[in-house]
PDB file of C-alpha atoms and ligand atoms in Angstrom:
ATOM      1  CA  MET A   1      20.886  37.641  48.145  1.00  0.00           C
ATOM      2  CA  ASN A   2      21.834  40.296  50.610  1.00  0.00           C
ATOM      3  CA  PRO A   3      21.343  43.757  49.203  1.00  0.00           C
ATOM      4  CA  THR A   4      24.345  45.831  50.098  1.00  0.00           C
ATOM      5  CA  THR A   5      23.779  48.903  52.187  1.00  0.00           C
ATOM      6  CA  PRO A   6      25.450  51.913  50.628  1.00  0.00           C
ATOM      7  CA  SER A   7      28.158  53.296  52.856  1.00  0.00           C
ATOM      8  CA  SER A   8      27.900  56.908  53.924  1.00  0.00           C
ATOM      9  CA  ALA A   9      30.590  57.608  51.307  1.00  0.00           C
ATOM     10  CA  THR A  10      28.288  56.841  48.402  1.00  0.00           C
ATOM     11  CA  LEU A  11      25.509  59.007  49.852  1.00  0.00           C
ATOM     12  CA  ASP A  12      27.513  62.231  49.527  1.00  0.00           C
ATOM     13  CA  ILE A  13      26.009  63.575  46.352  1.00  0.00           C
ATOM     14  CA  CYS A  14      26.944  67.243  46.556  1.00  0.00           C
ATOM     15  CA  SER A  15      25.580  69.257  43.693  1.00  0.00           C
ATOM     16  CA  ASN A  16      27.055  72.542  44.869  1.00  0.00           C
ATOM     17  CA  ALA A  17      30.336  71.838  46.651  1.00  0.00           C
ATOM     18  CA  ASP A  18      32.531  74.951  46.963  1.00  0.00           C
ATOM     19  CA  LEU A  19      35.952  73.861  48.209  1.00  0.00           C
ATOM     20  CA  HIS A  20      38.091  76.946  47.533  1.00  0.00           C
ATOM     21  CA  CYS A  21      37.741  80.479  48.926  1.00  0.00           C
ATOM     22  CA  HIS A  22      39.584  83.050  51.059  1.00  0.00           C
ATOM     23  CA  SER A  23      38.765  85.058  54.188  1.00  0.00           C
ATOM     24  CA  THR A  24      40.352  87.986  56.030  1.00  0.00           C
ATOM     25  CA  VAL A  25      42.687  85.388  57.557  1.00  0.00           C
ATOM     26  CA  SER A  26      44.590  85.561  54.224  1.00  0.00           C
ATOM     27  CA  ASP A  27      43.682  87.809  51.270  1.00  0.00           C
ATOM     28  CA  GLY A  28      39.884  87.718  51.240  1.00  0.00           C
ATOM     29  CA  THR A  29      37.768  90.630  52.441  1.00  0.00           C
ATOM     30  CA  LEU A  30      35.082  88.721  54.392  1.00  0.00           C
ATOM     31  CA  ALA A  31      35.454  87.080  57.804  1.00  0.00           C
ATOM     32  CA  PRO A  32      35.075  83.279  58.026  1.00  0.00           C
ATOM     33  CA  GLU A  33      31.619  83.697  59.627  1.00  0.00           C
ATOM     34  CA  ALA A  34      30.433  86.007  56.833  1.00  0.00           C
ATOM     35  CA  LEU A  35      31.660  83.491  54.247  1.00  0.00           C
ATOM     36  CA  ALA A  36      29.773  80.682  55.980  1.00  0.00           C
ATOM     37  CA  ALA A  37      26.582  82.757  55.833  1.00  0.00           C
ATOM     38  CA  ARG A  38      27.203  83.602  52.173  1.00  0.00           C
ATOM     39  CA  ALA A  39      27.859  79.942  51.314  1.00  0.00           C
ATOM     40  CA  LYS A  40      24.608  78.949  53.001  1.00  0.00           C
ATOM     41  CA  ALA A  41      22.628  81.748  51.320  1.00  0.00           C
ATOM     42  CA  ASN A  42      24.065  80.821  47.914  1.00  0.00           C
ATOM     43  CA  GLY A  43      23.055  77.173  48.205  1.00  0.00           C
ATOM     44  CA  VAL A  44      26.437  75.567  48.916  1.00  0.00           C
ATOM     45  CA  ASP A  45      25.957  71.995  50.193  1.00  0.00           C
ATOM     46  CA  LEU A  46      29.604  71.267  51.111  1.00  0.00           C
ATOM     47  CA  TRP A  47      32.004  74.074  51.963  1.00  0.00           C
ATOM     48  CA  ALA A  48      35.733  74.513  52.663  1.00  0.00           C
ATOM     49  CA  LEU A  49      37.570  77.738  53.556  1.00  0.00           C
ATOM     50  CA  THR A  50      41.057  77.539  52.006  1.00  0.00           C
ATOM     51  CA  ASP A  51      43.113  80.506  53.188  1.00  0.00           C
ATOM     52  CA  HIS A  52      46.620  80.839  51.767  1.00  0.00           C
ATOM     53  CA  ASP A  53      49.275  79.171  53.934  1.00  0.00           C
ATOM     54  CA  GLU A  54      47.234  79.552  57.133  1.00  0.00           C
ATOM     55  CA  ILE A  55      44.675  77.447  59.000  1.00  0.00           C
ATOM     56  CA  SER A  56      43.928  79.687  61.981  1.00  0.00           C
ATOM     57  CA  GLY A  57      40.484  80.464  60.534  1.00  0.00           C
ATOM     58  CA  GLN A  58      39.451  76.812  60.385  1.00  0.00           C
ATOM     59  CA  GLN A  59      37.781  76.489  63.772  1.00  0.00           C
ATOM     60  CA  ARG A  60      35.746  79.669  63.163  1.00  0.00           C
ATOM     61  CA  ALA A  61      34.677  78.473  59.709  1.00  0.00           C
ATOM     62  CA  LEU A  62      33.807  75.018  61.011  1.00  0.00           C
ATOM     63  CA  ASP A  63      31.756  76.363  63.949  1.00  0.00           C
ATOM     64  CA  ALA A  64      29.919  78.867  61.752  1.00  0.00           C
ATOM     65  CA  ALA A  65      29.186  76.269  59.057  1.00  0.00           C
ATOM     66  CA  LEU A  66      27.837  73.674  61.462  1.00  0.00           C
ATOM     67  CA  ALA A  67      25.682  76.272  63.244  1.00  0.00           C
ATOM     68  CA  LEU A  68      24.098  77.009  59.842  1.00  0.00           C
ATOM     69  CA  GLY A  69      23.587  73.320  59.046  1.00  0.00           C
ATOM     70  CA  LEU A  70      26.290  73.375  56.369  1.00  0.00           C
ATOM     71  CA  PRO A  71      28.623  70.354  55.952  1.00  0.00           C
ATOM     72  CA  TYR A  72      32.266  71.410  56.157  1.00  0.00           C
ATOM     73  CA  LEU A  73      35.719  70.175  55.092  1.00  0.00           C
ATOM     74  CA  THR A  74      38.819  71.849  56.533  1.00  0.00           C
ATOM     75  CA  GLY A  75      40.987  73.556  53.932  1.00  0.00           C
ATOM     76  CA  THR A  76      44.064  75.562  53.015  1.00  0.00           C
ATOM     77  CA  GLU A  77      45.869  76.649  49.836  1.00  0.00           C
ATOM     78  CA  ILE A  78      49.618  76.131  50.051  1.00  0.00           C
ATOM     79  CA  SER A  79      52.116  78.146  47.973  1.00  0.00           C
ATOM     80  CA  VAL A  80      54.658  75.802  46.372  1.00  0.00           C
ATOM     81  CA  SER A  81      57.710  76.447  44.181  1.00  0.00           C
ATOM     82  CA  PHE A  82      57.862  74.034  41.243  1.00  0.00           C
ATOM     83  CA  ALA A  83      59.969  74.297  38.076  1.00  0.00           C
ATOM     84  CA  GLY A  84      60.733  77.936  38.810  1.00  0.00           C
ATOM     85  CA  ARG A  85      57.040  78.878  39.175  1.00  0.00           C
ATOM     86  CA  VAL A  86      54.465  79.141  41.925  1.00  0.00           C
ATOM     87  CA  VAL A  87      51.934  76.334  42.102  1.00  0.00           C
ATOM     88  CA  HIS A  88      49.062  76.234  44.570  1.00  0.00           C
ATOM     89  CA  ILE A  89      48.141  73.025  46.359  1.00  0.00           C
ATOM     90  CA  VAL A  90      44.775  72.889  48.106  1.00  0.00           C
ATOM     91  CA  GLY A  91      44.672  70.668  51.186  1.00  0.00           C
ATOM     92  CA  LEU A  92      41.270  69.364  52.284  1.00  0.00           C
ATOM     93  CA  GLY A  93      39.907  67.319  55.153  1.00  0.00           C
ATOM     94  CA  PHE A  94      42.944  67.470  57.444  1.00  0.00           C
ATOM     95  CA  GLU A  95      42.992  67.723  61.241  1.00  0.00           C
ATOM     96  CA  HIS A  96      43.252  71.473  61.671  1.00  0.00           C
ATOM     97  CA  ARG A  97      45.013  71.242  65.038  1.00  0.00           C
ATOM     98  CA  ASP A  98      47.836  69.153  63.510  1.00  0.00           C
ATOM     99  CA  GLU A  99      51.165  70.490  64.765  1.00  0.00           C
ATOM    100  CA  ALA A 100      53.369  69.520  61.817  1.00  0.00           C
ATOM    101  CA  LEU A 101      50.964  71.076  59.311  1.00  0.00           C
ATOM    102  CA  THR A 102      50.716  74.236  61.427  1.00  0.00           C
ATOM    103  CA  ALA A 103      54.515  74.463  61.677  1.00  0.00           C
ATOM    104  CA  GLY A 104      55.027  73.796  57.963  1.00  0.00           C
ATOM    105  CA  LEU A 105      52.585  76.539  57.006  1.00  0.00           C
ATOM    106  CA  ARG A 106      54.199  78.928  59.476  1.00  0.00           C
ATOM    107  CA  ALA A 107      57.578  78.306  57.843  1.00  0.00           C
ATOM    108  CA  THR A 108      56.068  78.836  54.385  1.00  0.00           C
ATOM    109  CA  ARG A 109      54.596  82.177  55.481  1.00  0.00           C
ATOM    110  CA  GLY A 110      57.863  83.208  57.084  1.00  0.00           C
ATOM    111  CA  GLY A 111      59.409  85.106  54.193  1.00  0.00           C
ATOM    112  CA  ARG A 112      56.347  87.184  53.291  1.00  0.00           C
ATOM    113  CA  GLY A 113      57.259  90.256  55.368  1.00  0.00           C
ATOM    114  CA  GLU A 114      60.708  90.641  53.850  1.00  0.00           C
ATOM    115  CA  ARG A 115      59.358  89.899  50.374  1.00  0.00           C
ATOM    116  CA  ALA A 116      56.750  92.636  50.846  1.00  0.00           C
ATOM    117  CA  ARG A 117      59.456  95.177  51.685  1.00  0.00           C
ATOM    118  CA  GLU A 118      61.382  94.153  48.558  1.00  0.00           C
ATOM    119  CA  MET A 119      58.196  94.476  46.495  1.00  0.00           C
ATOM    120  CA  ALA A 120      57.704  98.003  47.856  1.00  0.00           C
ATOM    121  CA  ALA A 121      61.325  98.889  47.040  1.00  0.00           C
ATOM    122  CA  SER A 122      60.814  97.645  43.490  1.00  0.00           C
ATOM    123  CA  LEU A 123      57.626  99.714  43.129  1.00  0.00           C
ATOM    124  CA  ALA A 124      59.438 102.778  44.544  1.00  0.00           C
ATOM    125  CA  GLN A 125      61.897 102.498  41.647  1.00  0.00           C
ATOM    126  CA  VAL A 126      59.052 103.241  39.237  1.00  0.00           C
ATOM    127  CA  GLY A 127      57.807 106.136  41.373  1.00  0.00           C
ATOM    128  CA  ILE A 128      55.208 104.370  43.509  1.00  0.00           C
ATOM    129  CA  LYS A 129      55.922 105.401  47.073  1.00  0.00           C
ATOM    130  CA  GLY A 130      54.577 104.010  50.317  1.00  0.00           C
ATOM    131  CA  ALA A 131      53.398 100.688  48.903  1.00  0.00           C
ATOM    132  CA  TYR A 132      54.417  98.625  51.937  1.00  0.00           C
ATOM    133  CA  GLU A 133      52.504 100.825  54.378  1.00  0.00           C
ATOM    134  CA  GLY A 134      49.682 101.094  51.856  1.00  0.00           C
ATOM    135  CA  ALA A 135      49.367  97.328  51.429  1.00  0.00           C
ATOM    136  CA  LEU A 136      49.514  96.809  55.189  1.00  0.00           C
ATOM    137  CA  GLN A 137      46.297  98.823  55.564  1.00  0.00           C
ATOM    138  CA  TYR A 138      44.432  95.997  53.834  1.00  0.00           C
ATOM    139  CA  VAL A 139      46.081  93.169  55.748  1.00  0.00           C
ATOM    140  CA  GLY A 140      44.253  91.359  58.535  1.00  0.00           C
ATOM    141  CA  ASN A 141      47.229  89.174  59.414  1.00  0.00           C
ATOM    142  CA  PRO A 142      50.638  90.779  58.684  1.00  0.00           C
ATOM    143  CA  GLU A 143      52.243  87.326  58.265  1.00  0.00           C
ATOM    144  CA  LEU A 144      49.988  86.817  55.253  1.00  0.00           C
ATOM    145  CA  ILE A 145      50.782  90.054  53.404  1.00  0.00           C
ATOM    146  CA  SER A 146      50.272  89.136  49.753  1.00  0.00           C
ATOM    147  CA  ARG A 147      50.256  90.549  46.263  1.00  0.00           C
ATOM    148  CA  THR A 148      46.485  90.935  46.613  1.00  0.00           C
ATOM    149  CA  HIS A 149      46.997  93.526  49.370  1.00  0.00           C
ATOM    150  CA  PHE A 150      49.479  95.450  47.189  1.00  0.00           C
ATOM    151  CA  ALA A 151      46.963  95.247  44.339  1.00  0.00           C
ATOM    152  CA  ARG A 152      44.239  96.806  46.535  1.00  0.00           C
ATOM    153  CA  PHE A 153      46.617  99.615  47.478  1.00  0.00           C
ATOM    154  CA  LEU A 154      47.592 100.263  43.829  1.00  0.00           C
ATOM    155  CA  VAL A 155      43.914 100.596  42.888  1.00  0.00           C
ATOM    156  CA  GLU A 156      42.948 102.751  45.882  1.00  0.00           C
ATOM    157  CA  ALA A 157      45.945 105.043  45.359  1.00  0.00           C
ATOM    158  CA  GLY A 158      44.898 105.570  41.731  1.00  0.00           C
ATOM    159  CA  HIS A 159      47.825 103.819  40.027  1.00  0.00           C
ATOM    160  CA  CYS A 160      45.488 101.326  38.343  1.00  0.00           C
ATOM    161  CA  SER A 161      41.770 101.262  37.690  1.00  0.00           C
ATOM    162  CA  ASP A 162      41.151  97.698  38.838  1.00  0.00           C
ATOM    163  CA  ILE A 163      42.839  94.551  40.145  1.00  0.00           C
ATOM    164  CA  PRO A 164      43.251  92.809  36.744  1.00  0.00           C
ATOM    165  CA  GLU A 165      45.085  95.910  35.490  1.00  0.00           C
ATOM    166  CA  VAL A 166      47.429  95.689  38.485  1.00  0.00           C
ATOM    167  CA  PHE A 167      48.402  92.128  37.583  1.00  0.00           C
ATOM    168  CA  ARG A 168      48.873  93.080  33.940  1.00  0.00           C
ATOM    169  CA  ARG A 169      51.210  95.985  34.756  1.00  0.00           C
ATOM    170  CA  PHE A 170      52.769  95.113  38.118  1.00  0.00           C
ATOM    171  CA  LEU A 171      53.566  92.318  40.601  1.00  0.00           C
ATOM    172  CA  THR A 172      54.028  89.555  37.992  1.00  0.00           C
ATOM    173  CA  GLU A 173      57.221  88.152  36.525  1.00  0.00           C
ATOM    174  CA  GLY A 174      59.224  90.782  34.683  1.00  0.00           C
ATOM    175  CA  LYS A 175      57.031  93.667  35.953  1.00  0.00           C
ATOM    176  CA  PRO A 176      57.723  96.236  38.703  1.00  0.00           C
ATOM    177  CA  GLY A 177      56.930  94.943  42.181  1.00  0.00           C
ATOM    178  CA  TYR A 178      57.629  91.286  41.378  1.00  0.00           C
ATOM    179  CA  VAL A 179      59.968  89.520  43.779  1.00  0.00           C
ATOM    180  CA  GLU A 180      60.920  85.914  43.243  1.00  0.00           C
ATOM    181  CA  HIS A 181      60.279  83.848  46.345  1.00  0.00           C
ATOM    182  CA  LYS A 182      61.064  80.345  47.548  1.00  0.00           C
ATOM    183  CA  TRP A 183      57.871  78.682  48.795  1.00  0.00           C
ATOM    184  CA  ALA A 184      57.302  75.157  50.134  1.00  0.00           C
ATOM    185  CA  SER A 185      58.353  72.164  48.049  1.00  0.00           C
ATOM    186  CA  LEU A 186      55.663  70.096  46.343  1.00  0.00           C
ATOM    187  CA  GLY A 187      56.616  67.049  48.401  1.00  0.00           C
ATOM    188  CA  ASP A 188      56.430  68.931  51.707  1.00  0.00           C
ATOM    189  CA  ALA A 189      53.039  70.452  50.953  1.00  0.00           C
ATOM    190  CA  VAL A 190      51.479  67.118  49.985  1.00  0.00           C
ATOM    191  CA  ARG A 191      53.063  65.362  52.954  1.00  0.00           C
ATOM    192  CA  TRP A 192      51.914  67.948  55.537  1.00  0.00           C
ATOM    193  CA  VAL A 193      48.313  67.629  54.350  1.00  0.00           C
ATOM    194  CA  ARG A 194      48.301  63.835  54.109  1.00  0.00           C
ATOM    195  CA  GLU A 195      50.040  63.285  57.430  1.00  0.00           C
ATOM    196  CA  ALA A 196      47.357  65.488  59.014  1.00  0.00           C
ATOM    197  CA  GLY A 197      44.731  63.094  57.615  1.00  0.00           C
ATOM    198  CA  GLY A 198      43.715  65.115  54.558  1.00  0.00           C
ATOM    199  CA  GLU A 199      44.134  64.951  50.790  1.00  0.00           C
ATOM    200  CA  ALA A 200      46.049  67.227  48.424  1.00  0.00           C
ATOM    201  CA  VAL A 201      44.595  68.773  45.263  1.00  0.00           C
ATOM    202  CA  ILE A 202      46.365  70.688  42.473  1.00  0.00           C
ATOM    203  CA  ALA A 203      44.645  74.095  42.440  1.00  0.00           C
ATOM    204  CA  HIS A 204      43.535  75.733  39.148  1.00  0.00           C
ATOM    205  CA  PRO A 205      46.057  73.962  36.846  1.00  0.00           C
ATOM    206  CA  GLY A 206      44.864  76.051  33.893  1.00  0.00           C
ATOM    207  CA  ARG A 207      46.520  79.115  35.417  1.00  0.00           C
ATOM    208  CA  TYR A 208      50.134  77.939  35.311  1.00  0.00           C
ATOM    209  CA  PRO A 209      52.346  78.956  32.384  1.00  0.00           C
ATOM    210  CA  PHE A 210      53.846  75.476  32.045  1.00  0.00           C
ATOM    211  CA  THR A 211      54.899  73.740  28.878  1.00  0.00           C
ATOM    212  CA  PRO A 212      53.165  70.361  28.337  1.00  0.00           C
ATOM    213  CA  THR A 213      56.338  68.630  29.558  1.00  0.00           C
ATOM    214  CA  GLU A 214      56.471  70.703  32.748  1.00  0.00           C
ATOM    215  CA  GLU A 215      52.772  70.148  33.384  1.00  0.00           C
ATOM    216  CA  TYR A 216      53.226  66.403  32.930  1.00  0.00           C
ATOM    217  CA  ALA A 217      56.073  66.541  35.452  1.00  0.00           C
ATOM    218  CA  LEU A 218      53.860  68.454  37.910  1.00  0.00           C
ATOM    219  CA  PHE A 219      51.104  65.837  37.739  1.00  0.00           C
ATOM    220  CA  THR A 220      53.412  62.818  37.892  1.00  0.00           C
ATOM    221  CA  GLU A 221      55.508  64.210  40.764  1.00  0.00           C
ATOM    222  CA  PHE A 222      52.363  65.280  42.636  1.00  0.00           C
ATOM    223  CA  ILE A 223      50.978  61.737  42.356  1.00  0.00           C
ATOM    224  CA  ALA A 224      54.327  60.216  43.331  1.00  0.00           C
ATOM    225  CA  HIS A 225      54.183  62.306  46.533  1.00  0.00           C
ATOM    226  CA  GLY A 226      50.691  60.963  47.301  1.00  0.00           C
ATOM    227  CA  GLY A 227      48.513  63.706  45.792  1.00  0.00           C
ATOM    228  CA  ARG A 228      45.040  62.486  44.816  1.00  0.00           C
ATOM    229  CA  GLY A 229      43.042  65.391  43.392  1.00  0.00           C
ATOM    230  CA  VAL A 230      42.876  68.210  40.868  1.00  0.00           C
ATOM    231  CA  GLU A 231      40.571  71.204  40.588  1.00  0.00           C
ATOM    232  CA  VAL A 232      38.542  70.909  37.410  1.00  0.00           C
ATOM    233  CA  VAL A 233      35.704  73.398  37.849  1.00  0.00           C
ATOM    234  CA  THR A 234      36.986  76.631  39.422  1.00  0.00           C
ATOM    235  CA  GLY A 235      36.439  80.362  39.176  1.00  0.00           C
ATOM    236  CA  SER A 236      39.969  80.501  37.727  1.00  0.00           C
ATOM    237  CA  HIS A 237      39.127  78.214  34.754  1.00  0.00           C
ATOM    238  CA  THR A 238      37.337  78.788  31.484  1.00  0.00           C
ATOM    239  CA  ALA A 239      34.901  76.137  30.242  1.00  0.00           C
ATOM    240  CA  ALA A 240      37.684  74.964  27.912  1.00  0.00           C
ATOM    241  CA  ASP A 241      40.060  74.578  30.887  1.00  0.00           C
ATOM    242  CA  ALA A 242      37.418  72.532  32.737  1.00  0.00           C
ATOM    243  CA  ALA A 243      36.984  70.269  29.701  1.00  0.00           C
ATOM    244  CA  LYS A 244      40.767  69.868  29.359  1.00  0.00           C
ATOM    245  CA  TYR A 245      41.341  69.035  33.039  1.00  0.00           C
ATOM    246  CA  THR A 246      38.398  66.631  33.062  1.00  0.00           C
ATOM    247  CA  GLU A 247      40.440  64.546  30.626  1.00  0.00           C
ATOM    248  CA  THR A 248      43.643  65.116  32.610  1.00  0.00           C
ATOM    249  CA  ALA A 249      41.939  63.919  35.823  1.00  0.00           C
ATOM    250  CA  LEU A 250      40.743  60.775  34.043  1.00  0.00           C
ATOM    251  CA  GLU A 251      44.134  60.180  32.414  1.00  0.00           C
ATOM    252  CA  PHE A 252      45.981  60.416  35.750  1.00  0.00           C
ATOM    253  CA  GLY A 253      43.286  58.727  37.850  1.00  0.00           C
ATOM    254  CA  LEU A 254      42.813  61.796  40.020  1.00  0.00           C
ATOM    255  CA  TYR A 255      39.712  62.775  41.976  1.00  0.00           C
ATOM    256  CA  ALA A 256      38.154  66.064  40.888  1.00  0.00           C
ATOM    257  CA  SER A 257      37.471  69.159  42.972  1.00  0.00           C
ATOM    258  CA  ARG A 258      35.302  72.242  42.515  1.00  0.00           C
ATOM    259  CA  GLY A 259      35.558  75.705  44.047  1.00  0.00           C
ATOM    260  CA  SER A 260      34.949  79.365  43.254  1.00  0.00           C
ATOM    261  CA  ASP A 261      38.270  80.797  44.568  1.00  0.00           C
ATOM    262  CA  PHE A 262      36.097  83.623  45.907  1.00  0.00           C
ATOM    263  CA  HIS A 263      38.032  86.480  47.588  1.00  0.00           C
ATOM    264  CA  SER A 264      35.718  89.480  47.712  1.00  0.00           C
ATOM    265  CA  PRO A 265      32.245  90.625  46.599  1.00  0.00           C
ATOM    266  CA  GLU A 266      33.863  93.615  44.869  1.00  0.00           C
ATOM    267  CA  GLU A 267      36.749  91.810  43.178  1.00  0.00           C
ATOM    268  CA  SER A 268      35.853  88.214  42.401  1.00  0.00           C
ATOM    269  CA  ARG A 269      34.290  87.210  39.115  1.00  0.00           C
ATOM    270  CA  THR A 270      32.681  84.117  40.618  1.00  0.00           C
ATOM    271  CA  ASP A 271      30.707  84.456  43.828  1.00  0.00           C
ATOM    272  CA  LEU A 272      30.903  81.808  46.528  1.00  0.00           C
ATOM    273  CA  GLY A 273      28.580  78.952  45.572  1.00  0.00           C
ATOM    274  CA  ARG A 274      27.826  80.427  42.158  1.00  0.00           C
ATOM    275  CA  LEU A 275      29.959  78.354  39.786  1.00  0.00           C
ATOM    276  CA  ASP A 276      27.746  77.640  36.803  1.00  0.00           C
ATOM    277  CA  ALA A 277      29.093  74.178  35.948  1.00  0.00           C
ATOM    278  CA  GLY A 278      29.139  70.921  37.861  1.00  0.00           C
ATOM    279  CA  LEU A 279      31.726  68.168  37.593  1.00  0.00           C
ATOM    280  CA  SER A 280      31.292  65.788  34.684  1.00  0.00           C
ATOM    281  CA  GLY A 281      29.543  62.564  35.696  1.00  0.00           C
ATOM    282  CA  ARG A 282      32.628  60.736  34.384  1.00  0.00           C
ATOM    283  CA  LEU A 283      34.709  62.129  37.259  1.00  0.00           C
ATOM    284  CA  ARG A 284      35.031  60.908  40.814  1.00  0.00           C
ATOM    285  CA  PRO A 285      34.533  63.896  43.142  1.00  0.00           C
ATOM    286  CA  ILE A 286      37.144  64.423  45.839  1.00  0.00           C
ATOM    287  CA  TRP A 287      34.401  64.514  48.495  1.00  0.00           C
ATOM    288  CA  GLU A 288      33.800  60.802  47.889  1.00  0.00           C
ATOM    289  CA  LEU A 289      37.382  60.122  48.947  1.00  0.00           C
ATOM    290  CA  LEU A 290      37.015  62.578  51.836  1.00  0.00           C
ATOM    291  CA  ALA A 291      33.576  61.421  53.020  1.00  0.00           C
ATOM    292  CA  PRO A 292      34.868  60.270  56.426  1.00  0.00           C
ATOM    293  CA  ARG A 293      36.496  63.685  56.910  1.00  0.00           C
ATOM    294  CA  ILE A 294      33.356  65.780  56.340  1.00  0.00           C
ATOM    295  CA  HIS A 295      32.129  67.580  59.455  1.00  0.00           C
ATOM    296  CA  ARG A 296      28.373  67.154  59.444  1.00  0.00           C
ATOM    297  CA  PRO A 297      25.839  69.307  61.260  1.00  0.00           C
ATOM    298  CA  THR A 298      23.604  67.663  63.803  1.00  0.00           C
ATOM    299  CA  ALA A 299      20.053  66.935  62.658  1.00  0.00           C
ATOM    300  CA  ALA A 300      18.768  69.949  64.609  1.00  0.00           C
ATOM    301  CA  ALA A 301      21.184  72.395  62.948  1.00  0.00           C
ATOM    302  CA  ALA A 302      20.542  70.913  59.505  1.00  0.00           C
ATOM    303  CA  ALA A 303      16.755  71.335  59.829  1.00  0.00           C
TER     304      ALA A 303
HETATM  305  P1  LIG B 401      50.991  85.909  46.736  1.00  0.00           P
HETATM  306  O1  LIG B 401      50.617  84.641  47.452  1.00  0.00           O
HETATM  307  O2  LIG B 401      51.384  87.019  47.662  1.00  0.00           O
HETATM  308  O3  LIG B 401      51.987  85.708  45.628  1.00  0.00           O
HETATM  309  O4  LIG B 401      49.655  86.472  46.059  1.00  0.00           O
HETATM  310  C1  LIG B 401      48.944  85.671  45.162  1.00  0.00           C
HETATM  311  C2  LIG B 401      47.506  86.135  45.130  1.00  0.00           C
HETATM  312  O5  LIG B 401      47.397  87.223  44.220  1.00  0.00           O
HETATM  313  C3  LIG B 401      46.583  85.073  44.572  1.00  0.00           C
HETATM  314  O6  LIG B 401      46.152  84.223  45.587  1.00  0.00           O
HETATM  315  C4  LIG B 401      45.453  85.884  44.013  1.00  0.00           C
HETATM  316  O7  LIG B 401      44.546  86.212  45.066  1.00  0.00           O
HETATM  317  C5  LIG B 401      46.143  87.160  43.559  1.00  0.00           C
HETATM  318  N1  LIG B 401      46.409  87.140  42.114  1.00  0.00           N
HETATM  319  C6  LIG B 401      47.478  86.625  41.480  1.00  0.00           C
HETATM  320  N2  LIG B 401      47.389  86.831  40.146  1.00  0.00           N
HETATM  321  C7  LIG B 401      46.222  87.487  39.941  1.00  0.00           C
HETATM  322  C8  LIG B 401      45.546  88.003  38.789  1.00  0.00           C
HETATM  323  N3  LIG B 401      46.048  87.877  37.555  1.00  0.00           N
HETATM  324  N4  LIG B 401      44.360  88.619  38.988  1.00  0.00           N
HETATM  325  C9  LIG B 401      43.839  88.775  40.209  1.00  0.00           C
HETATM  326  N5  LIG B 401      44.432  88.298  41.341  1.00  0.00           N
HETATM  327  C10 LIG B 401      45.598  87.676  41.201  1.00  0.00           C
HETATM  328 MN1  LIG B 402      44.500  84.899  46.861  1.00  0.00          MN
HETATM  329 MN1  LIG B 403      45.516  80.023  43.944  1.00  0.00          MN
HETATM  330 MN1  LIG B 404      42.813  80.701  46.007  1.00  0.00          MN
END
């Protein structure tokens, strides 16, 4: 009998993968290099930076991770319109110099500037002046101006005491400052990631206000487009959400992902690399599927 040699794929037992976080390239407050150092210090053993709709931070994150001996997967979080709501699709393990992915994300970002001006006009109607200029102060990349930057302004200007209060009172459907926007389609987002060699993952499904029928449609359409993964353990989920989406992943035959969704030391509930739960042993982790796409440090850097 010939004992089989395990492939490198089966050797990737990551106990602390963190495959979702944001830098100053989108709406986080730390630079990619600072996040790499934080991931390393917090015991992350596989990391991905997943800025919203932008991959220009990928080379910096990759270089910083490898220099620290930290295995790295490329990442992004794509804003998608589905059933009249915004859904986030995390892409992992793609070629970050891919032209079609870069162009698709650029098109997705395109409307953010105009949307931000409309958000400011809506806030002005309830007496909040200067929100566009205020939000811009917190923006690293003006193309990526987001609700998070408006939220920081609303707190700093004294309109709200913290970020959760902002999203309870403003910037969400039916509240001042909310502007409906047309993002990428689900099919486009999945296709851009897959054609660049990566895999698509439904981000934090527990956060969407879908009916069971709409959620079923999201999962089935996502899979029909070639999507393979779902976030189960995330900073955006409760333990009950994680238990629910463990079953959903098994039911739909999806690989499972794990990530903090860390944005900022001051604002985020879950620090990078500090999720308290692992994936259930019943699940197949997405990094098994993506094993050939993991950038690995050289032996010297890993030592
Ligand atoms: P945008 O892509 O401009 O619509 O902004 C969405 C971003 O706002 C998300 O990526 C989060 O960082 C932030 N956000 C949305 N809802 C909340 C919330 N309830 N609490 C805190 N941050 C939120
Ligand atoms: Mn964000
Ligand atoms: Mn998200
Ligand atoms: Mn996120």
